Amino acid sequence: MRVLGIDPGSRFTGFGLLALEGSRVALLEAGRIVPDAGLPVPERLGRLAAGLAELLDRQAVDVAAVERAFHGVNSRSLIVLAEARGALLSVLAQRGIPVCEYAPAEVKAAVAGGRATKEQVGRMVGLLLGPAGRGLPADAADAVAVALCYSRRRHLDTLSERGGVGPAASGRAR
């Protein structure tokens, strides 16, 4: 299975494509889509969508994992981020690629535990993926972390469905 992690942004959108085979994870490609910051917002959004479309033309993707917007910033930044997410989600929907969304705190908890900093998330990506995951730009490392979050959640959900983990499996009440 190929999972595309996306860390949306109007100035920098990070992406990370993972191949999942059983419990093995391999980084296939990671990077950033960077539209010209001097462009008006509609043109930047168009460039983000075109950049994602180019990536999807190059790489087969089975599912996309996208980070949800963080609402702690100012309202103008939140609006522009929501617009960027919309442009990216539209491209994924047009291609028929299923999308799972995760809150930033959920991604951090799945990859680095607790309230990890961006730097800690980047280091954990490097530790989990070895040399291929080291030295990535922060946006790309965050996108890989979103894909890793999907991988871990999928693995836990599969185990839970089989009765292997969770409160019910261990005899504890929910």
PDB file of C-alpha atoms in Angstrom:
ATOM      1  CA  MET A   1       0.000   0.000   0.000  1.00  0.00           C
ATOM      2  CA  ARG A   2       1.205   3.497  -0.838  1.00  0.00           C
ATOM      3  CA  VAL A   3       0.302   6.294   1.571  1.00  0.00           C
ATOM      4  CA  LEU A   4       0.793   9.949   0.716  1.00  0.00           C
ATOM      5  CA  GLY A   5       1.152  12.197   3.754  1.00  0.00           C
ATOM      6  CA  ILE A   6       0.401  15.876   3.225  1.00  0.00           C
ATOM      7  CA  ASP A   7       1.222  18.824   5.497  1.00  0.00           C
ATOM      8  CA  PRO A   8      -0.786  21.600   3.813  1.00  0.00           C
ATOM      9  CA  GLY A   9       0.277  25.213   3.669  1.00  0.00           C
ATOM     10  CA  SER A  10      -0.208  28.084   1.251  1.00  0.00           C
ATOM     11  CA  ARG A  11       3.512  28.907   1.156  1.00  0.00           C
ATOM     12  CA  PHE A  12       4.988  25.424   1.649  1.00  0.00           C
ATOM     13  CA  THR A  13       3.100  22.151   1.349  1.00  0.00           C
ATOM     14  CA  GLY A  14       5.067  19.145   2.490  1.00  0.00           C
ATOM     15  CA  PHE A  15       4.528  15.657   1.124  1.00  0.00           C
ATOM     16  CA  GLY A  16       5.856  12.227   1.945  1.00  0.00           C
ATOM     17  CA  LEU A  17       5.050   8.993   0.145  1.00  0.00           C
ATOM     18  CA  LEU A  18       5.448   5.740   2.062  1.00  0.00           C
ATOM     19  CA  ALA A  19       5.223   2.141   0.911  1.00  0.00           C
ATOM     20  CA  LEU A  20       3.691  -0.091   3.576  1.00  0.00           C
ATOM     21  CA  GLU A  21       4.220  -3.822   3.390  1.00  0.00           C
ATOM     22  CA  GLY A  22       3.214  -5.687   6.513  1.00  0.00           C
ATOM     23  CA  SER A  23       5.082  -3.984   9.338  1.00  0.00           C
ATOM     24  CA  ARG A  24       7.755  -2.615   6.977  1.00  0.00           C
ATOM     25  CA  VAL A  25       7.721   1.020   5.943  1.00  0.00           C
ATOM     26  CA  ALA A  26       9.816   2.560   3.168  1.00  0.00           C
ATOM     27  CA  LEU A  27      10.057   6.205   2.155  1.00  0.00           C
ATOM     28  CA  LEU A  28       9.597   6.480  -1.612  1.00  0.00           C
ATOM     29  CA  GLU A  29       9.629  10.253  -2.036  1.00  0.00           C
ATOM     30  CA  ALA A  30       9.390  13.367   0.116  1.00  0.00           C
ATOM     31  CA  GLY A  31       9.609  17.061  -0.536  1.00  0.00           C
ATOM     32  CA  ARG A  32       7.745  20.333  -0.733  1.00  0.00           C
ATOM     33  CA  ILE A  33       5.471  22.082  -3.172  1.00  0.00           C
ATOM     34  CA  VAL A  34       6.536  25.733  -3.066  1.00  0.00           C
ATOM     35  CA  PRO A  35       4.512  28.247  -5.066  1.00  0.00           C
ATOM     36  CA  ASP A  36       5.977  31.727  -5.543  1.00  0.00           C
ATOM     37  CA  ALA A  37       5.162  33.708  -2.381  1.00  0.00           C
ATOM     38  CA  GLY A  38       4.699  36.863  -4.478  1.00  0.00           C
ATOM     39  CA  LEU A  39       1.711  35.439  -6.325  1.00  0.00           C
ATOM     40  CA  PRO A  40      -1.833  36.335  -5.363  1.00  0.00           C
ATOM     41  CA  VAL A  41      -3.541  33.677  -3.229  1.00  0.00           C
ATOM     42  CA  PRO A  42      -5.695  32.235  -6.056  1.00  0.00           C
ATOM     43  CA  GLU A  43      -2.606  31.680  -8.217  1.00  0.00           C
ATOM     44  CA  ARG A  44      -0.661  30.127  -5.308  1.00  0.00           C
ATOM     45  CA  LEU A  45      -3.572  27.748  -4.719  1.00  0.00           C
ATOM     46  CA  GLY A  46      -3.546  26.849  -8.404  1.00  0.00           C
ATOM     47  CA  ARG A  47       0.184  26.125  -8.212  1.00  0.00           C
ATOM     48  CA  LEU A  48      -0.320  23.931  -5.124  1.00  0.00           C
ATOM     49  CA  ALA A  49      -3.017  21.946  -6.923  1.00  0.00           C
ATOM     50  CA  ALA A  50      -0.853  21.616 -10.046  1.00  0.00           C
ATOM     51  CA  GLY A  51       2.146  20.501  -7.957  1.00  0.00           C
ATOM     52  CA  LEU A  52       0.089  17.798  -6.263  1.00  0.00           C
ATOM     53  CA  ALA A  53      -1.344  16.697  -9.607  1.00  0.00           C
ATOM     54  CA  GLU A  54       2.206  16.366 -10.999  1.00  0.00           C
ATOM     55  CA  LEU A  55       3.202  14.227  -8.016  1.00  0.00           C
ATOM     56  CA  LEU A  56       0.143  12.007  -8.521  1.00  0.00           C
ATOM     57  CA  ASP A  57       1.016  11.667 -12.219  1.00  0.00           C
ATOM     58  CA  ARG A  58       4.483  10.385 -11.207  1.00  0.00           C
ATOM     59  CA  GLN A  59       3.555   8.182  -8.279  1.00  0.00           C
ATOM     60  CA  ALA A  60       0.762   5.696  -7.614  1.00  0.00           C
ATOM     61  CA  VAL A  61      -1.079   6.502  -4.368  1.00  0.00           C
ATOM     62  CA  ASP A  62      -3.625   4.287  -2.601  1.00  0.00           C
ATOM     63  CA  VAL A  63      -4.636   6.643   0.208  1.00  0.00           C
ATOM     64  CA  ALA A  64      -3.785  10.146   1.380  1.00  0.00           C
ATOM     65  CA  ALA A  65      -3.324  11.220   4.986  1.00  0.00           C
ATOM     66  CA  VAL A  66      -3.769  14.970   5.434  1.00  0.00           C
ATOM     67  CA  GLU A  67      -3.075  17.070   8.487  1.00  0.00           C
ATOM     68  CA  ARG A  68      -6.086  19.061   9.697  1.00  0.00           C
ATOM     69  CA  ALA A  69      -5.870  22.806  10.150  1.00  0.00           C
ATOM     70  CA  PHE A  70      -4.591  24.012  13.496  1.00  0.00           C
ATOM     71  CA  HIS A  71      -6.882  26.754  14.766  1.00  0.00           C
ATOM     72  CA  GLY A  72      -4.531  28.415  17.233  1.00  0.00           C
ATOM     73  CA  VAL A  73      -3.163  30.939  14.745  1.00  0.00           C
ATOM     74  CA  ASN A  74      -4.792  34.184  13.621  1.00  0.00           C
ATOM     75  CA  SER A  75      -8.004  33.976  11.615  1.00  0.00           C
ATOM     76  CA  ARG A  76      -6.451  35.259   8.353  1.00  0.00           C
ATOM     77  CA  SER A  77      -3.784  32.529   8.442  1.00  0.00           C
ATOM     78  CA  LEU A  78      -6.433  29.929   9.227  1.00  0.00           C
ATOM     79  CA  ILE A  79      -8.522  31.026   6.244  1.00  0.00           C
ATOM     80  CA  VAL A  80      -5.569  30.831   3.839  1.00  0.00           C
ATOM     81  CA  LEU A  81      -4.584  27.418   5.259  1.00  0.00           C
ATOM     82  CA  ALA A  82      -8.166  26.192   4.820  1.00  0.00           C
ATOM     83  CA  GLU A  83      -8.096  27.401   1.221  1.00  0.00           C
ATOM     84  CA  ALA A  84      -4.839  25.519   0.601  1.00  0.00           C
ATOM     85  CA  ARG A  85      -6.299  22.354   2.132  1.00  0.00           C
ATOM     86  CA  GLY A  86      -9.368  22.761  -0.068  1.00  0.00           C
ATOM     87  CA  ALA A  87      -7.267  23.025  -3.230  1.00  0.00           C
ATOM     88  CA  LEU A  88      -5.292  19.915  -2.284  1.00  0.00           C
ATOM     89  CA  LEU A  89      -8.342  17.894  -1.173  1.00  0.00           C
ATOM     90  CA  SER A  90     -10.049  18.757  -4.443  1.00  0.00           C
ATOM     91  CA  VAL A  91      -7.182  17.241  -6.456  1.00  0.00           C
ATOM     92  CA  LEU A  92      -7.267  14.079  -4.332  1.00  0.00           C
ATOM     93  CA  ALA A  93     -11.049  13.792  -4.749  1.00  0.00           C
ATOM     94  CA  GLN A  94     -10.812  14.270  -8.518  1.00  0.00           C
ATOM     95  CA  ARG A  95      -8.347  11.369  -8.632  1.00  0.00           C
ATOM     96  CA  GLY A  96     -10.593   9.180  -6.456  1.00  0.00           C
ATOM     97  CA  ILE A  97      -7.951   8.867  -3.725  1.00  0.00           C
ATOM     98  CA  PRO A  98      -9.432   8.193  -0.260  1.00  0.00           C
ATOM     99  CA  VAL A  99      -8.431  10.731   2.393  1.00  0.00           C
ATOM    100  CA  CYS A 100      -7.902  10.314   6.144  1.00  0.00           C
ATOM    101  CA  GLU A 101      -7.404  13.441   8.228  1.00  0.00           C
ATOM    102  CA  TYR A 102      -5.465  13.781  11.474  1.00  0.00           C
ATOM    103  CA  ALA A 103      -5.091  16.612  13.955  1.00  0.00           C
ATOM    104  CA  PRO A 104      -1.528  17.844  14.527  1.00  0.00           C
ATOM    105  CA  ALA A 105      -1.599  16.555  18.125  1.00  0.00           C
ATOM    106  CA  GLU A 106      -2.675  13.115  16.894  1.00  0.00           C
ATOM    107  CA  VAL A 107       0.248  13.009  14.443  1.00  0.00           C
ATOM    108  CA  LYS A 108       2.758  14.056  17.112  1.00  0.00           C
ATOM    109  CA  ALA A 109       1.424  11.478  19.558  1.00  0.00           C
ATOM    110  CA  ALA A 110       1.591   8.681  16.976  1.00  0.00           C
ATOM    111  CA  VAL A 111       5.137   9.449  15.864  1.00  0.00           C
ATOM    112  CA  ALA A 112       7.004  11.111  18.714  1.00  0.00           C
ATOM    113  CA  GLY A 113       4.679  10.885  21.695  1.00  0.00           C
ATOM    114  CA  GLY A 114       2.875  13.624  23.566  1.00  0.00           C
ATOM    115  CA  ARG A 115       3.454  17.261  22.745  1.00  0.00           C
ATOM    116  CA  ALA A 116       6.538  16.888  20.600  1.00  0.00           C
ATOM    117  CA  THR A 117       8.118  19.882  18.890  1.00  0.00           C
ATOM    118  CA  LYS A 118       8.608  20.061  15.119  1.00  0.00           C
ATOM    119  CA  GLU A 119      12.274  19.231  15.666  1.00  0.00           C
ATOM    120  CA  GLN A 120      11.425  16.153  17.737  1.00  0.00           C
ATOM    121  CA  VAL A 121       8.992  14.961  15.065  1.00  0.00           C
ATOM    122  CA  GLY A 122      11.700  15.417  12.426  1.00  0.00           C
ATOM    123  CA  ARG A 123      14.200  13.440  14.510  1.00  0.00           C
ATOM    124  CA  MET A 124      11.717  10.602  15.037  1.00  0.00           C
ATOM    125  CA  VAL A 125      11.000  10.456  11.298  1.00  0.00           C
ATOM    126  CA  GLY A 126      14.746  10.064  10.777  1.00  0.00           C
ATOM    127  CA  LEU A 127      14.994   7.357  13.426  1.00  0.00           C
ATOM    128  CA  LEU A 128      11.984   5.439  12.100  1.00  0.00           C
ATOM    129  CA  LEU A 129      12.985   5.582   8.423  1.00  0.00           C
ATOM    130  CA  GLY A 130      16.769   5.628   8.667  1.00  0.00           C
ATOM    131  CA  PRO A 131      18.931   7.606   6.256  1.00  0.00           C
ATOM    132  CA  ALA A 132      16.076   8.214   3.795  1.00  0.00           C
ATOM    133  CA  GLY A 133      14.131  10.062   6.504  1.00  0.00           C
ATOM    134  CA  ARG A 134      16.964  12.263   7.732  1.00  0.00           C
ATOM    135  CA  GLY A 135      17.622  15.842   6.687  1.00  0.00           C
ATOM    136  CA  LEU A 136      14.165  16.448   5.251  1.00  0.00           C
ATOM    137  CA  PRO A 137      12.768  20.005   5.260  1.00  0.00           C
ATOM    138  CA  ALA A 138      10.413  20.459   8.236  1.00  0.00           C
ATOM    139  CA  ASP A 139       7.301  20.488   6.026  1.00  0.00           C
ATOM    140  CA  ALA A 140       8.316  17.238   4.326  1.00  0.00           C
ATOM    141  CA  ALA A 141       9.177  15.575   7.657  1.00  0.00           C
ATOM    142  CA  ASP A 142       5.775  16.648   9.005  1.00  0.00           C
ATOM    143  CA  ALA A 143       4.076  15.150   5.943  1.00  0.00           C
ATOM    144  CA  VAL A 144       5.961  11.880   6.419  1.00  0.00           C
ATOM    145  CA  ALA A 145       4.837  11.943  10.061  1.00  0.00           C
ATOM    146  CA  VAL A 146       1.211  12.262   8.903  1.00  0.00           C
ATOM    147  CA  ALA A 147       1.679   9.193   6.673  1.00  0.00           C
ATOM    148  CA  LEU A 148       3.319   7.330   9.583  1.00  0.00           C
ATOM    149  CA  CYS A 149       0.347   8.282  11.765  1.00  0.00           C
ATOM    150  CA  TYR A 150      -1.947   6.686   9.186  1.00  0.00           C
ATOM    151  CA  SER A 151       0.242   3.585   9.148  1.00  0.00           C
ATOM    152  CA  ARG A 152       0.186   3.201  12.910  1.00  0.00           C
ATOM    153  CA  ARG A 153      -3.520   3.927  13.226  1.00  0.00           C
ATOM    154  CA  ARG A 154      -4.280   1.432  10.448  1.00  0.00           C
ATOM    155  CA  HIS A 155      -2.154  -1.209  12.160  1.00  0.00           C
ATOM    156  CA  LEU A 156      -3.862  -0.646  15.520  1.00  0.00           C
ATOM    157  CA  ASP A 157      -7.322  -0.632  13.922  1.00  0.00           C
ATOM    158  CA  THR A 158      -6.531  -3.948  12.192  1.00  0.00           C
ATOM    159  CA  LEU A 159      -5.345  -5.505  15.447  1.00  0.00           C
ATOM    160  CA  SER A 160      -8.382  -4.185  17.279  1.00  0.00           C
ATOM    161  CA  GLU A 161     -10.736  -5.642  14.657  1.00  0.00           C
ATOM    162  CA  ARG A 162      -9.033  -9.007  15.134  1.00  0.00           C
ATOM    163  CA  GLY A 163      -9.461  -8.740  18.895  1.00  0.00           C
ATOM    164  CA  GLY A 164      -5.743  -8.460  19.578  1.00  0.00           C
ATOM    165  CA  VAL A 165      -5.576  -5.094  21.327  1.00  0.00           C
ATOM    166  CA  GLY A 166      -7.725  -2.581  23.101  1.00  0.00           C
ATOM    167  CA  PRO A 167      -9.692  -2.635  26.322  1.00  0.00           C
ATOM    168  CA  ALA A 168     -12.069  -5.387  25.170  1.00  0.00           C
ATOM    169  CA  ALA A 169      -9.224  -7.696  24.170  1.00  0.00           C
ATOM    170  CA  SER A 170      -7.406  -7.277  27.459  1.00  0.00           C
ATOM    171  CA  GLY A 171     -10.519  -7.802  29.561  1.00  0.00           C
ATOM    172  CA  ARG A 172     -10.726  -4.195  30.788  1.00  0.00           C
ATOM    173  CA  ALA A 173     -13.992  -2.310  30.539  1.00  0.00           C
ATOM    174  CA  ARG A 174     -14.238   0.555  28.091  1.00  0.00           C
TER     175      ARG A 174
END
